[in-house]
mmCIF file of C-alpha atoms in Angstrom:
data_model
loop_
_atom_site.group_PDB
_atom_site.id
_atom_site.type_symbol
_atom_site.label_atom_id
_atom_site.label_comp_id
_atom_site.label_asym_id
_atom_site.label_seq_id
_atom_site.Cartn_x
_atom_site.Cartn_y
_atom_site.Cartn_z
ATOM 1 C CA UNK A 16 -0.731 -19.843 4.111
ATOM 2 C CA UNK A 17 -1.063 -16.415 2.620
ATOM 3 C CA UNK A 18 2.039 -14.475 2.357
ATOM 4 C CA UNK A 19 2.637 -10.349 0.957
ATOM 5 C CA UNK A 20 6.100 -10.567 -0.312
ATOM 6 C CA UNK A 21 7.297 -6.834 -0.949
ATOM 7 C CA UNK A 22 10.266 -5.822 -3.021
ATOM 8 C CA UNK A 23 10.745 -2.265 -4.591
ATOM 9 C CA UNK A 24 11.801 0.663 -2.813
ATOM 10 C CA UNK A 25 15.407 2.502 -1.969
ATOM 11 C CA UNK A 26 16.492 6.026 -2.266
ATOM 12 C CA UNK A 27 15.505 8.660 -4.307
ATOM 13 C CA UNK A 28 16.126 12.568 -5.096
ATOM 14 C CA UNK A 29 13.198 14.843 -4.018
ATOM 15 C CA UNK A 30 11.076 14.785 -7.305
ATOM 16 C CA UNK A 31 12.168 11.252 -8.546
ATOM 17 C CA UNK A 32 9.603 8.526 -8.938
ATOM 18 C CA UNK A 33 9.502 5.015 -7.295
ATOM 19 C CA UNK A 34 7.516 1.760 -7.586
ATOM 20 C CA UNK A 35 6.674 -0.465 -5.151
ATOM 21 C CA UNK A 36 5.177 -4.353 -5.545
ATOM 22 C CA UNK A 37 3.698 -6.819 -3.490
ATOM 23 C CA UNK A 38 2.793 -10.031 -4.588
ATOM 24 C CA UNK A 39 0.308 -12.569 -2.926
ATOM 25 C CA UNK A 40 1.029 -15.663 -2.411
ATOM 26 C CA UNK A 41 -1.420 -18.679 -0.972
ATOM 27 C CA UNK A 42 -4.962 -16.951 -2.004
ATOM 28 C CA UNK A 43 -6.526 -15.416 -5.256
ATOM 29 C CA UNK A 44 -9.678 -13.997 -4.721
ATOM 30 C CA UNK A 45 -11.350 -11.497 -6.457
ATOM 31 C CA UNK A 46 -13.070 -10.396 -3.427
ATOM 32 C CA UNK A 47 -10.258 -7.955 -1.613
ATOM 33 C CA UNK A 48 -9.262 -4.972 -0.030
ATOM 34 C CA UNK A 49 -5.547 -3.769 -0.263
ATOM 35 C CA UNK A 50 -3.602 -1.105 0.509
ATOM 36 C CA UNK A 51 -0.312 0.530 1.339
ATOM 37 C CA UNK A 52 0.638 1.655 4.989
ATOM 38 C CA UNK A 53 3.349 3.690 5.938
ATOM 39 C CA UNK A 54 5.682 4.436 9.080
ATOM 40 C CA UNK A 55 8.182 7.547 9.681
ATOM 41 C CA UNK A 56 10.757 7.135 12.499
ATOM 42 C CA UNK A 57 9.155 8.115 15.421
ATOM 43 C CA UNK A 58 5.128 8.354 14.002
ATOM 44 C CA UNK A 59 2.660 6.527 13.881
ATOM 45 C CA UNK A 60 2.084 4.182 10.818
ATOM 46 C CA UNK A 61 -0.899 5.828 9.110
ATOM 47 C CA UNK A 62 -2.743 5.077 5.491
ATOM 48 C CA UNK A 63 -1.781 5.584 2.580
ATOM 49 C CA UNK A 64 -3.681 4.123 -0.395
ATOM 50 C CA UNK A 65 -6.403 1.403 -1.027
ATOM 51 C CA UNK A 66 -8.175 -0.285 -3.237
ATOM 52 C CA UNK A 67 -10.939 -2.366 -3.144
ATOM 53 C CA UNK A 68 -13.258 -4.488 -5.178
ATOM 54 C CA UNK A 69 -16.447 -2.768 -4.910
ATOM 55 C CA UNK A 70 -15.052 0.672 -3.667
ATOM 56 C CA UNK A 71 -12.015 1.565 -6.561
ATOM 57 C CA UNK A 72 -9.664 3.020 -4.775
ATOM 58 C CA UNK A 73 -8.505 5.876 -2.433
ATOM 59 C CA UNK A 74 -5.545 7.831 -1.020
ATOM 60 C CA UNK A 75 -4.506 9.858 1.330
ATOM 61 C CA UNK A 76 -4.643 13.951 1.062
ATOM 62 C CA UNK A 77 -1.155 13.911 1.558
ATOM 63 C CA UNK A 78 0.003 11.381 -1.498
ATOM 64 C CA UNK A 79 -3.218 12.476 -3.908
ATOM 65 C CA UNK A 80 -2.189 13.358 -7.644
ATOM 66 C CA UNK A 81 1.434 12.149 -6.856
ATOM 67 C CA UNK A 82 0.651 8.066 -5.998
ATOM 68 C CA UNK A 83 -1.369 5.849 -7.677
ATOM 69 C CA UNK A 84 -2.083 2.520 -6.472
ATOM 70 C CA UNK A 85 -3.106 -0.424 -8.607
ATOM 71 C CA UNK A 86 -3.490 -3.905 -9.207
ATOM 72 C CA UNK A 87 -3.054 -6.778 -11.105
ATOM 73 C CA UNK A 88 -5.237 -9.850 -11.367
ATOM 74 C CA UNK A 89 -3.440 -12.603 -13.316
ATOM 75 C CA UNK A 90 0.260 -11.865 -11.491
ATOM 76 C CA UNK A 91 -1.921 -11.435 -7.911
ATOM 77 C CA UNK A 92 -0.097 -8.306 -7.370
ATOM 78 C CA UNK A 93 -0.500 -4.835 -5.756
ATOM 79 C CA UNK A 94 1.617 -1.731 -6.948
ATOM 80 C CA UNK A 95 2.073 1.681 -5.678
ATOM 81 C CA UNK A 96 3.646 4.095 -8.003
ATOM 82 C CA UNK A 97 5.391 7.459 -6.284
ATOM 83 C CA UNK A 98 5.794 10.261 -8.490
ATOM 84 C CA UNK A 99 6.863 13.514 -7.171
ATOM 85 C CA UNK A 100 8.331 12.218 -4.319
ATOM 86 C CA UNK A 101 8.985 14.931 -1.136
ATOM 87 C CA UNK A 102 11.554 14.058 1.622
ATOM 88 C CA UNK A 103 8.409 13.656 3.965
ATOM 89 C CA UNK A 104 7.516 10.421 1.949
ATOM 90 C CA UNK A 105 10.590 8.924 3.362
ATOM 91 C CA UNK A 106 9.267 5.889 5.549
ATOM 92 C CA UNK A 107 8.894 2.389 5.723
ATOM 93 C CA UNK A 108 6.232 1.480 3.265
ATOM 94 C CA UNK A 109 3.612 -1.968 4.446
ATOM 95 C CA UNK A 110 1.268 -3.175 2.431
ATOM 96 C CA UNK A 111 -1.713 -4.922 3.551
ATOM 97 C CA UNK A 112 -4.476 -6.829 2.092
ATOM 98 C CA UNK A 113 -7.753 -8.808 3.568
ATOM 99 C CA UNK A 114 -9.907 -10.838 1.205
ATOM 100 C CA UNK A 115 -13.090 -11.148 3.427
ATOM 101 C CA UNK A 116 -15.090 -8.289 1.611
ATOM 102 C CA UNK A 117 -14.615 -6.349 -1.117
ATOM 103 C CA UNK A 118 -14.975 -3.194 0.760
ATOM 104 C CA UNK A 119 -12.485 -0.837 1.777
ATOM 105 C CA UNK A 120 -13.921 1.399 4.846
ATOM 106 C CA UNK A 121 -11.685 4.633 4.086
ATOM 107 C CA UNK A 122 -10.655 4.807 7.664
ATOM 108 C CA UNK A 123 -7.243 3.551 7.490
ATOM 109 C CA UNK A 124 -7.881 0.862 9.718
ATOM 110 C CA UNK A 125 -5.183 -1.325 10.339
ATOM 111 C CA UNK A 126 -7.564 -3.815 11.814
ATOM 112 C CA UNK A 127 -9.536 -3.760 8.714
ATOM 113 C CA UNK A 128 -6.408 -6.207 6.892
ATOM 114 C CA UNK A 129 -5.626 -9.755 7.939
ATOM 115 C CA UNK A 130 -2.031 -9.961 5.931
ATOM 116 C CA UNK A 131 0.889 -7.712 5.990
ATOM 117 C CA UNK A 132 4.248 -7.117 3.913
ATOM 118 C CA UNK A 133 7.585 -7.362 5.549
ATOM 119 C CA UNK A 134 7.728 -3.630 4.729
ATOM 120 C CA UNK A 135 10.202 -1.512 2.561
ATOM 121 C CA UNK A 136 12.007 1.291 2.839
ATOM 122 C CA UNK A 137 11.847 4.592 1.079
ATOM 123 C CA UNK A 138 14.280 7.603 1.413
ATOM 124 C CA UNK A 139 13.450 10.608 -0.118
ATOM 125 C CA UNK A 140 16.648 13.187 0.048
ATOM 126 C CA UNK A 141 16.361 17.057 -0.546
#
């Protein structure tokens, strides 16, 4: 049974930086798509970041030069650093991952992933 186990996360001043993890367990592949999802009270949740094996990765106009997403093979883990972080970033953070192709569509899909983090939550105060 695959499982995204998320840890990282918490409260931050406007400007500070953050990293958050999420670790696979059940499945290795190098065939993937992955990516971070997040959710402010009251919106919808909407993409963030991906990163895929034949399509490198993307992110969001909002989150571009100030996140980076990443991953690492041999600990089967998916990172999204947060640098410059603005109280609008406050929200739960998901991440998400399918390993069916290695494509990542760039539509922020949330159909497009089969597994999903418990979520985590960052606050970003002014």
């Amino acid at each position: 049974q695959v499982q995204l186990v998320q840890s990282g996360g918490g409260s931050v001043q406007s400007g500070g930086s953050l990293r958050l993890s999420c670790v696979v367990f059940g499945y290795s592949s190098s065939t993937y798509c992955m990516g971070w999802f997040r959710q402010a009270p009251g919106k919808e949740r909407e993409g963030v970041s991906t990163i895929g094996t034949y399509t490198g990765t993307r992110h969001a106009d909002s989150v571009k030069g100030r996140f980076t997403i990443s991953r690492d093979s041999a600990a089967n883990t998916l990172y999204l650093q947060m640098n410059s972080l603005k109280p609008e970033d406050t929200a739960m953070y998901y991440c998400a991952a399918s390993f069916k192709y290695g494509h990542c569509s760039g539509f922020w899909s949330e159909d497009e992933f089969d597994y999903w983090g418990q979520g985590t939550q960052v606050t970003v105060s002014s």
